[in-house]
Coordinates of C-alpha atoms and ligand atoms in Angstrom, one line a residue:
M1 CA 0.0 -0.1 0.0
K2 CA 1.3 3.4 -1.0
A3 CA 2.2 5.5 2.2
I4 CA 0.3 8.6 2.9
Q5 CA 2.5 11.5 2.5
S6 CA 2.1 15.4 3.6
I7 CA 0.1 17.7 1.5
R8 CA 2.3 19.5 -1.0
G9 CA 3.4 22.9 0.7
M10 CA 2.9 21.9 4.0
H11 CA 5.7 20.8 5.8
D12 CA 6.3 18.9 9.2
I13 CA 9.0 20.8 11.3
L14 CA 11.1 17.9 12.9
P15 CA 12.3 18.1 16.6
D16 CA 15.9 18.9 15.1
A17 CA 14.4 22.1 13.6
V18 CA 12.1 23.1 16.4
H19 CA 14.7 24.8 18.4
V20 CA 15.3 27.3 15.9
W21 CA 11.5 28.1 15.9
Q22 CA 11.4 28.3 19.4
H23 CA 14.4 30.5 19.7
L24 CA 12.7 32.8 17.3
E25 CA 9.3 32.6 19.1
R26 CA 11.1 33.3 22.3
C27 CA 12.7 36.4 21.1
L28 CA 9.3 37.6 19.6
R29 CA 7.6 37.0 23.0
D30 CA 10.0 38.7 25.0
I31 CA 10.2 41.9 22.8
L32 CA 6.4 42.0 22.3
G33 CA 5.9 41.9 26.2
A34 CA 8.4 44.5 26.5
Y35 CA 6.3 47.1 24.6
G36 CA 3.2 45.8 26.1
Y37 CA 1.5 43.7 23.6
Q38 CA -0.9 41.2 24.7
E39 CA -1.3 37.9 22.7
I40 CA -4.8 37.0 21.5
R41 CA -5.4 33.7 20.1
L42 CA -7.9 33.2 17.0
P43 CA -9.3 30.6 15.1
A44 CA -7.9 29.1 11.9
V45 CA -11.2 29.0 10.1
E46 CA -13.7 32.2 9.7
F47 CA -16.4 33.0 7.3
T48 CA -15.4 33.3 3.9
E49 CA -17.0 36.4 3.4
L50 CA -14.9 38.0 6.2
F51 CA -11.5 37.8 4.3
A52 CA -13.5 38.7 1.1
R53 CA -14.7 41.8 2.7
S54 CA -11.5 43.1 4.1
I55 CA -8.8 41.6 1.9
G56 CA -10.6 42.6 -1.0
D57 CA -12.6 40.4 -3.9
V58 CA -10.0 41.5 -6.6
T59 CA -6.6 40.4 -4.9
D60 CA -4.7 37.3 -5.4
I61 CA -5.4 35.9 -1.9
V62 CA -9.3 36.1 -2.2
E63 CA -9.4 35.3 -5.9
K64 CA -7.2 32.2 -6.3
E65 CA -5.2 31.3 -2.9
M66 CA -7.9 30.6 -0.3
Y67 CA -8.6 27.1 1.0
T68 CA -12.5 27.5 0.7
F69 CA -14.9 24.9 1.7
Q70 CA -18.6 24.4 2.7
D71 CA -19.0 22.7 6.0
R72 CA -21.7 20.4 6.8
N73 CA -24.2 23.2 7.7
G74 CA -23.5 24.7 4.1
D75 CA -21.6 27.8 5.7
L76 CA -19.0 28.7 3.5
L77 CA -15.6 29.0 5.2
S78 CA -11.9 29.3 4.6
L79 CA -8.9 28.6 6.5
R80 CA -7.2 32.1 7.2
P81 CA -4.8 33.3 4.8
E82 CA -3.6 35.9 7.1
G83 CA -4.6 37.1 10.9
T84 CA -5.5 40.9 10.7
A85 CA -9.2 40.1 9.3
G86 CA -9.8 37.8 12.1
C87 CA -8.2 39.8 14.7
V88 CA -10.5 42.9 13.9
R89 CA -13.7 40.5 13.5
A90 CA -12.6 39.3 17.2
G91 CA -12.0 42.8 18.2
V92 CA -15.2 44.1 17.2
E93 CA -17.3 41.2 18.4
H94 CA -15.8 41.4 21.8
G95 CA -16.0 45.2 22.2
L96 CA -12.5 45.5 22.4
L97 CA -12.1 48.4 20.3
H98 CA -14.0 51.3 20.6
N99 CA -12.3 54.2 22.4
Q100 CA -9.5 52.1 23.5
V101 CA -6.1 51.4 22.5
Q102 CA -5.1 48.0 22.1
R103 CA -1.9 46.4 21.3
F104 CA -2.3 42.8 20.3
W105 CA -0.1 40.0 18.7
Y106 CA -0.8 36.6 17.4
Q107 CA 0.9 33.2 15.9
G108 CA 0.0 30.9 13.9
P109 CA -0.5 28.8 10.8
M110 CA -1.5 30.6 7.8
F111 CA -3.2 28.9 4.5
R112 CA -2.7 30.1 0.8
H113 CA -3.0 27.9 -2.1
E114 CA 0.2 29.3 -3.9
R115 CA 2.7 27.4 -5.9
P116 CA 5.0 26.1 -3.5
Q117 CA 8.8 27.1 -3.7
K118 CA 11.4 28.3 -1.1
G119 CA 9.9 30.5 1.2
R120 CA 6.6 30.3 -0.2
Y121 CA 4.1 27.5 1.2
R122 CA 0.9 26.7 1.5
Q123 CA 0.7 26.1 5.1
F124 CA 3.0 28.7 6.7
H125 CA 3.3 30.3 9.9
Q126 CA 3.1 34.2 10.8
V127 CA 3.3 36.1 13.8
G128 CA 1.1 39.2 13.4
V129 CA 1.0 42.4 15.6
E130 CA -2.0 44.9 15.4
V131 CA -2.6 48.2 17.3
F132 CA -5.8 49.8 17.5
G133 CA -6.8 53.3 18.5
V134 CA -3.8 55.4 17.7
P135 CA -4.3 57.5 14.7
G136 CA -0.7 59.1 14.9
P137 CA 2.7 58.3 13.3
D138 CA 4.2 57.7 16.6
V139 CA 2.6 54.1 16.9
D140 CA 3.6 53.5 13.4
A141 CA 7.3 54.3 14.6
E142 CA 6.8 52.1 17.5
L143 CA 6.0 49.3 15.2
L144 CA 9.2 49.7 13.2
A145 CA 11.2 50.2 16.5
V146 CA 9.8 46.7 17.4
T147 CA 11.0 45.1 14.4
T148 CA 14.3 46.4 14.2
R149 CA 14.6 45.5 18.1
L150 CA 13.8 41.9 16.9
W151 CA 16.5 41.7 14.1
R152 CA 19.0 42.9 16.6
A153 CA 18.2 40.4 19.2
L154 CA 18.3 37.5 16.8
G155 CA 21.3 38.8 15.4
L156 CA 19.8 39.3 11.8
R157 CA 21.9 41.3 9.3
N158 CA 21.2 42.8 5.8
L159 CA 17.6 43.6 6.4
R160 CA 16.1 46.9 4.7
L161 CA 13.3 48.7 5.3
E162 CA 11.2 50.1 2.4
L163 CA 8.4 52.6 3.5
N164 CA 5.6 54.3 1.3
T165 CA 2.4 56.1 2.2
L166 CA -1.1 55.1 0.4
G167 CA -2.5 58.3 1.8
T168 CA -6.0 58.5 2.4
P169 CA -9.0 56.7 0.3
A170 CA -9.5 60.3 -1.0
S171 CA -6.3 61.1 -2.1
R172 CA -6.2 57.4 -3.4
Q173 CA -9.2 57.8 -5.7
Q174 CA -7.6 60.6 -7.7
Y175 CA -4.6 58.7 -8.0
R176 CA -6.3 55.7 -9.3
E177 CA -7.9 57.6 -12.0
R178 CA -4.3 59.1 -13.2
L179 CA -2.8 55.3 -12.6
I180 CA -6.1 53.9 -15.0
A181 CA -5.3 56.5 -17.6
Y182 CA -1.6 55.9 -17.4
F183 CA -2.2 51.9 -17.9
E184 CA -4.6 52.5 -20.6
E185 CA -2.1 54.5 -22.6
H186 CA 0.3 51.2 -22.3
R187 CA -2.5 48.7 -22.7
A188 CA -0.8 46.6 -25.2
A189 CA 2.1 45.4 -23.1
L190 CA -0.3 44.5 -20.1
D191 CA -1.0 40.8 -19.3
A192 CA -4.5 39.4 -19.2
E193 CA -4.8 39.6 -15.5
A194 CA -3.8 43.3 -15.1
L195 CA -6.2 44.1 -17.9
R196 CA -9.0 42.5 -16.0
R197 CA -7.9 44.2 -12.5
L198 CA -7.0 47.4 -14.2
H199 CA -10.5 49.3 -13.6
E200 CA -11.3 47.4 -10.3
N201 CA -8.0 47.8 -8.7
P202 CA -5.3 49.6 -10.6
L203 CA -2.8 49.6 -7.6
R204 CA -2.6 46.1 -8.0
L205 CA -0.7 46.4 -11.1
L206 CA 2.0 48.3 -9.4
D207 CA 3.3 45.0 -8.0
S208 CA 2.7 42.9 -10.8
K209 CA 5.2 39.8 -11.0
H210 CA 4.6 39.8 -15.0
P211 CA 7.6 41.2 -16.5
E212 CA 6.1 43.4 -18.9
T213 CA 3.5 44.5 -17.0
A214 CA 5.8 45.2 -14.2
A215 CA 8.3 47.1 -16.8
V216 CA 5.4 49.3 -17.5
A217 CA 4.2 49.6 -13.7
R218 CA 8.0 50.8 -12.9
E219 CA 7.6 54.1 -15.0
A220 CA 3.8 54.6 -13.5
P221 CA 3.2 57.9 -12.0
T222 CA 3.3 57.8 -8.2
L223 CA 0.7 58.7 -5.5
L224 CA 3.0 61.4 -4.0
D225 CA 1.4 64.2 -6.0
D226 CA -1.9 63.3 -5.1
L227 CA -1.3 63.1 -1.5
D228 CA -3.6 65.6 0.7
A229 CA -2.2 67.5 3.6
D230 CA -3.3 64.9 6.1
S231 CA -1.5 62.3 4.4
R232 CA 1.7 64.1 3.9
A233 CA 1.7 65.1 7.6
H234 CA 1.4 61.6 8.6
F235 CA 4.2 60.5 6.5
D236 CA 6.5 63.5 7.3
G237 CA 5.8 62.8 11.1
L238 CA 6.6 59.0 10.7
R239 CA 10.0 59.8 8.9
G240 CA 10.7 62.6 11.5
H241 CA 10.3 59.9 14.1
L242 CA 12.3 57.0 12.4
D243 CA 15.4 59.7 11.9
A244 CA 15.1 60.4 15.6
L245 CA 15.1 56.7 16.4
G246 CA 18.1 56.0 14.1
I247 CA 15.8 53.7 12.0
E248 CA 17.1 53.7 8.4
Y249 CA 14.6 53.4 5.4
T250 CA 14.2 54.0 1.8
H251 CA 11.0 55.5 0.4
N252 CA 9.7 53.5 -2.3
P253 CA 6.9 55.2 -3.8
R254 CA 6.1 52.1 -5.7
L255 CA 5.4 50.0 -2.8
V256 CA 1.9 48.9 -2.3
R257 CA 0.9 46.1 -0.3
G258 CA -1.2 43.0 -1.8
L259 CA -4.3 43.9 0.5
D260 CA -6.9 46.3 -0.3
Y261 CA -7.3 47.6 3.3
Y262 CA -4.0 49.9 3.9
T263 CA -4.0 53.5 4.1
H264 CA -1.4 55.8 4.9
T265 CA 1.7 54.0 6.1
V266 CA 2.7 50.7 4.4
F267 CA 6.3 49.1 4.6
E268 CA 8.1 45.7 4.0
W269 CA 11.5 44.5 5.6
I270 CA 13.4 42.9 2.8
T271 CA 16.4 40.6 2.4
D272 CA 18.5 40.1 -0.9
E273 CA 19.6 36.5 0.9
L274 CA 16.5 34.6 0.3
G275 CA 15.9 34.8 -3.6
A276 CA 12.8 35.9 -4.7
Q277 CA 10.7 35.6 -1.6
G278 CA 12.7 38.3 0.1
T279 CA 10.1 40.0 2.2
V280 CA 10.3 38.9 5.7
C281 CA 7.9 41.3 7.4
A282 CA 5.3 43.3 5.9
G283 CA 2.3 45.6 7.1
G284 CA 0.8 48.9 7.2
R285 CA -2.2 51.2 8.6
Y286 CA -5.6 50.4 7.7
D287 CA -7.5 52.9 9.4
G288 CA -10.7 52.2 7.5
L289 CA -11.1 48.3 7.8
V290 CA -12.6 48.1 11.5
E291 CA -15.7 50.2 10.0
Q292 CA -15.6 48.3 7.1
L293 CA -16.2 44.8 9.2
G294 CA -18.9 46.4 11.1
G295 CA -17.4 48.1 14.1
R296 CA -17.1 51.9 14.8
A297 CA -14.2 53.8 13.0
T298 CA -11.0 52.9 14.8
P299 CA -7.5 54.0 13.4
A300 CA -5.4 50.7 13.3
I301 CA -1.9 49.6 12.1
G302 CA -0.2 46.4 12.0
F303 CA 2.3 44.0 10.5
A304 CA 3.0 40.2 10.1
M305 CA 6.1 38.1 9.7
G306 CA 6.7 35.0 7.9
L307 CA 8.4 32.8 10.3
E308 CA 9.9 30.2 7.6
R309 CA 11.7 33.1 6.0
L310 CA 13.1 34.3 9.2
V311 CA 14.0 30.7 10.2
S312 CA 15.6 30.3 7.1
L313 CA 17.5 33.6 7.4
L314 CA 18.6 32.4 10.9
L315 CA 20.1 29.2 9.7
D316 CA 22.0 31.1 6.7
Q317 CA 23.4 33.7 9.0
A318 CA 24.5 31.3 11.8
A319 CA 22.6 33.1 14.2
V320 CA 21.2 30.2 15.9
P321 CA 22.3 29.4 19.2
E322 CA 23.6 25.7 20.1
V323 CA 21.1 22.9 21.2
T324 CA 22.2 21.7 24.5
G325 CA 21.6 18.2 25.7
P326 CA 19.6 17.2 28.9
D327 CA 21.6 17.9 32.3
V328 CA 21.5 14.1 33.4
Y329 CA 21.0 11.0 31.6
L330 CA 19.8 8.3 34.0
V331 CA 21.7 4.9 33.1
V332 CA 19.9 2.1 34.7
P333 CA 21.5 -1.3 33.6
G334 CA 20.2 -4.6 35.0
D335 CA 16.7 -3.5 35.1
P336 CA 15.9 -1.6 38.2
G337 CA 12.2 -1.9 37.8
P338 CA 10.4 1.2 39.4
Q339 CA 13.1 2.3 41.5
A340 CA 14.9 4.0 38.7
L341 CA 11.4 6.0 37.9
V342 CA 11.4 6.8 41.2
L343 CA 14.8 8.2 41.6
A344 CA 14.3 10.0 38.3
E345 CA 10.9 11.6 39.8
R346 CA 12.5 12.4 43.2
L347 CA 15.5 14.5 41.3
R348 CA 12.8 16.2 39.3
D349 CA 10.9 17.4 42.5
E350 CA 14.2 18.2 44.2
L351 CA 16.0 20.2 41.3
P352 CA 13.0 22.1 39.5
G353 CA 14.1 22.6 36.2
L354 CA 16.5 19.9 35.8
Q355 CA 16.3 18.2 32.5
L356 CA 16.8 14.6 33.0
V357 CA 16.3 11.8 30.8
L358 CA 15.5 8.3 32.1
N359 CA 16.9 5.3 29.9
C360 CA 13.6 3.4 29.2
G361 CA 13.6 0.0 27.6
G362 CA 16.6 -1.4 29.4
G363 CA 20.0 -2.4 27.5
S364 CA 23.3 -3.2 28.6
M365 CA 25.4 -0.7 30.3
K366 CA 27.7 -0.2 27.4
S367 CA 24.6 0.7 25.0
Q368 CA 22.9 2.8 27.5
M369 CA 26.1 4.9 27.9
K370 CA 26.2 5.2 24.2
K371 CA 22.7 6.5 24.1
A372 CA 23.5 8.9 26.9
D373 CA 26.4 10.3 25.1
R374 CA 24.2 10.4 21.9
T375 CA 21.6 12.8 23.7
G376 CA 24.4 15.2 24.4
A377 CA 23.7 15.0 28.1
R378 CA 26.4 16.5 30.7
Y379 CA 26.2 13.9 33.0
A380 CA 25.4 10.0 33.3
V381 CA 23.9 9.2 36.7
I382 CA 24.3 5.3 36.6
L383 CA 21.9 3.4 39.1
G384 CA 23.3 -0.1 38.8
A385 CA 22.9 -3.2 41.1
E386 CA 25.6 -2.2 43.2
E387 CA 24.4 1.3 43.8
I388 CA 20.9 -0.1 44.2
A389 CA 22.1 -2.3 47.0
Q390 CA 23.7 0.4 49.0
G391 CA 21.5 3.4 48.1
T392 CA 23.9 5.2 45.8
A393 CA 24.3 6.5 42.7
L394 CA 27.4 6.9 40.4
V395 CA 27.8 10.6 38.7
K396 CA 30.0 10.6 35.6
S397 CA 30.6 13.8 33.8
L398 CA 30.1 13.1 29.8
R399 CA 31.7 16.2 28.6
D400 CA 34.7 16.8 30.9
T401 CA 37.0 13.9 31.2
E402 CA 39.2 15.4 33.8
E403 CA 36.2 15.7 36.5
A404 CA 36.2 12.5 38.8
Q405 CA 33.5 10.3 38.9
L406 CA 31.6 10.3 42.2
T407 CA 29.5 7.8 44.5
V408 CA 27.2 9.5 46.6
A409 CA 24.2 8.6 48.6
Q410 CA 21.0 9.1 46.6
A411 CA 19.9 11.3 49.6
D412 CA 22.7 13.8 48.5
L413 CA 22.5 13.2 44.8
A414 CA 20.2 16.5 44.2
A415 CA 22.3 18.5 46.2
L416 CA 25.4 17.2 44.4
M417 CA 24.1 17.9 40.8
R418 CA 22.8 21.3 41.7
A419 CA 26.1 22.3 42.9
R420 CA 28.0 20.8 39.7
L421 CA 25.5 22.0 37.1
E422 CA 25.4 25.7 38.7
R423 CA 29.2 25.8 38.6
Q424 CA 29.1 24.7 35.1
S425 CA 26.4 27.1 33.6
G426 CA 27.9 30.1 35.8
G427 CA 24.6 29.9 38.0
R428 CA 22.0 29.3 35.4
D429 CA 18.7 29.6 37.0
R430 CA 17.1 26.2 38.5
Ligands
LIG1 P1 4.5 37.7 -1.1 O1 4.6 39.2 -1.9 O2 5.8 37.2 -0.7 O3 3.6 36.7 -1.7 P2 2.4 38.8 0.6 O4 2.3 40.1 0.4 O5 1.4 38.0 -0.1 O6 3.8 38.4 0.3 P3 1.8 39.3 3.4 O7 0.2 38.8 2.8 O8 2.1 40.7 3.4 O9 2.4 38.4 2.1 O10 2.1 38.4 4.7 C1 3.3 39.0 5.4 C2 4.3 37.9 5.5 O11 4.1 36.7 5.5 C3 5.2 37.9 4.2 O12 6.0 38.9 3.9 C4 5.8 36.4 4.1 O13 7.1 36.7 4.9 C5 5.0 35.8 5.0 N1 4.4 34.9 3.7 C6 3.3 35.1 2.9 N2 2.7 34.2 2.2 C7 3.6 33.2 2.5 C8 3.9 32.1 2.0 N3 2.9 31.5 1.1 N4 4.9 31.1 2.4 C9 5.5 31.7 3.4 N5 5.6 32.8 4.0 C10 4.5 33.9 3.4
LIG2 MG1 1.4 36.5 -1.6

């Protein structure tokens, strides 16, 4: 029988890779906590209409990337392709947004039916951040400070920030018309999809991946001339804050984001080290979305980062901390029965935080010592027939051949291990 495999573009993350993910997630959690962001946990499935209404009908995501299905009640549901829509839905539903400032973050798998390639998967993971209730550019700058701090904490290099403003819907309306007129002049060079979207969503053409359309887009007029005074002030304000913080950026007037809901600030953090899939974090302001989803008008801004791309950058740039083995591997030749389990539990009770692996399944002394070594454990604690008879255990360093092995009473084992492990880790908390 043919073995069942995972779905194309949906990957297992195996134990030997998980430490990189945990390192990234820990850094993220710590930094977001330091800025007062609160975690919110959201469902992976929502009504399809939520995404159609927020992301926009004429977008890649809604037109061709969503996993949409009818559930047994006949409701049309989709696996979430991104987290902002669900976060806003939850905020409105639970009355968390009106007249309040909220700083949220979330994490989890997202689903898009795209062509799988390096850095592009059908199930991928994001950490997203959303701030509600702050209209000014100060919070835009704060979000960029959060990301800057994260890259620094992770030791990531060569990430650049591209920034743009999409103005207010009113200024965009004028721009739309200029853009349509411009693309109409170059109809002959546009691909079919671009032609189809031209009148509905001309901004989308600006980040077309079709080479000839992209060439036309590169010469397209920019929004800058259509910016109204408010939009200009917001953008100038943000630039001033970033300069004061020493956060470098380039203004890319052609940066538009893939979703319809953005207003004012949009940005991307990009690397050239991951090939075509170089955007590791992207976001922007979406002042109209809460109202569009049935809440009261609330300014908002957020970003999402692609964890697979960050993990791959961490590995490429060798910015991953070493994996350490357990503190202790408990070697139990001669099958001491429950005594081994009991001793292991006692040690875990007496030394909170101790990482101890018990040899299960028997085996000779030699094979158990081999296994101990393979786990990368710092110590083998050996409980052989003689030790059992005498109520002792034998402690042997697996890393430091100079360190003498020592027989101790089981009652003194925790104190001895505490002293040895503390000495070696320079007082790691336990
Ligand atoms: P791209 O231009 O790469 O398709 P996007 O604009 O569709 O990105 P967003 O919706 O802004 O992406 O998602 C935010 C981040 O999530 C991206 O910058 C990227 O790091 C990550 N991401 C998006 N789609 C995928 C995917 N299919 N596989 C892996 N990561 C992804
Ligand atoms: Mg995409």
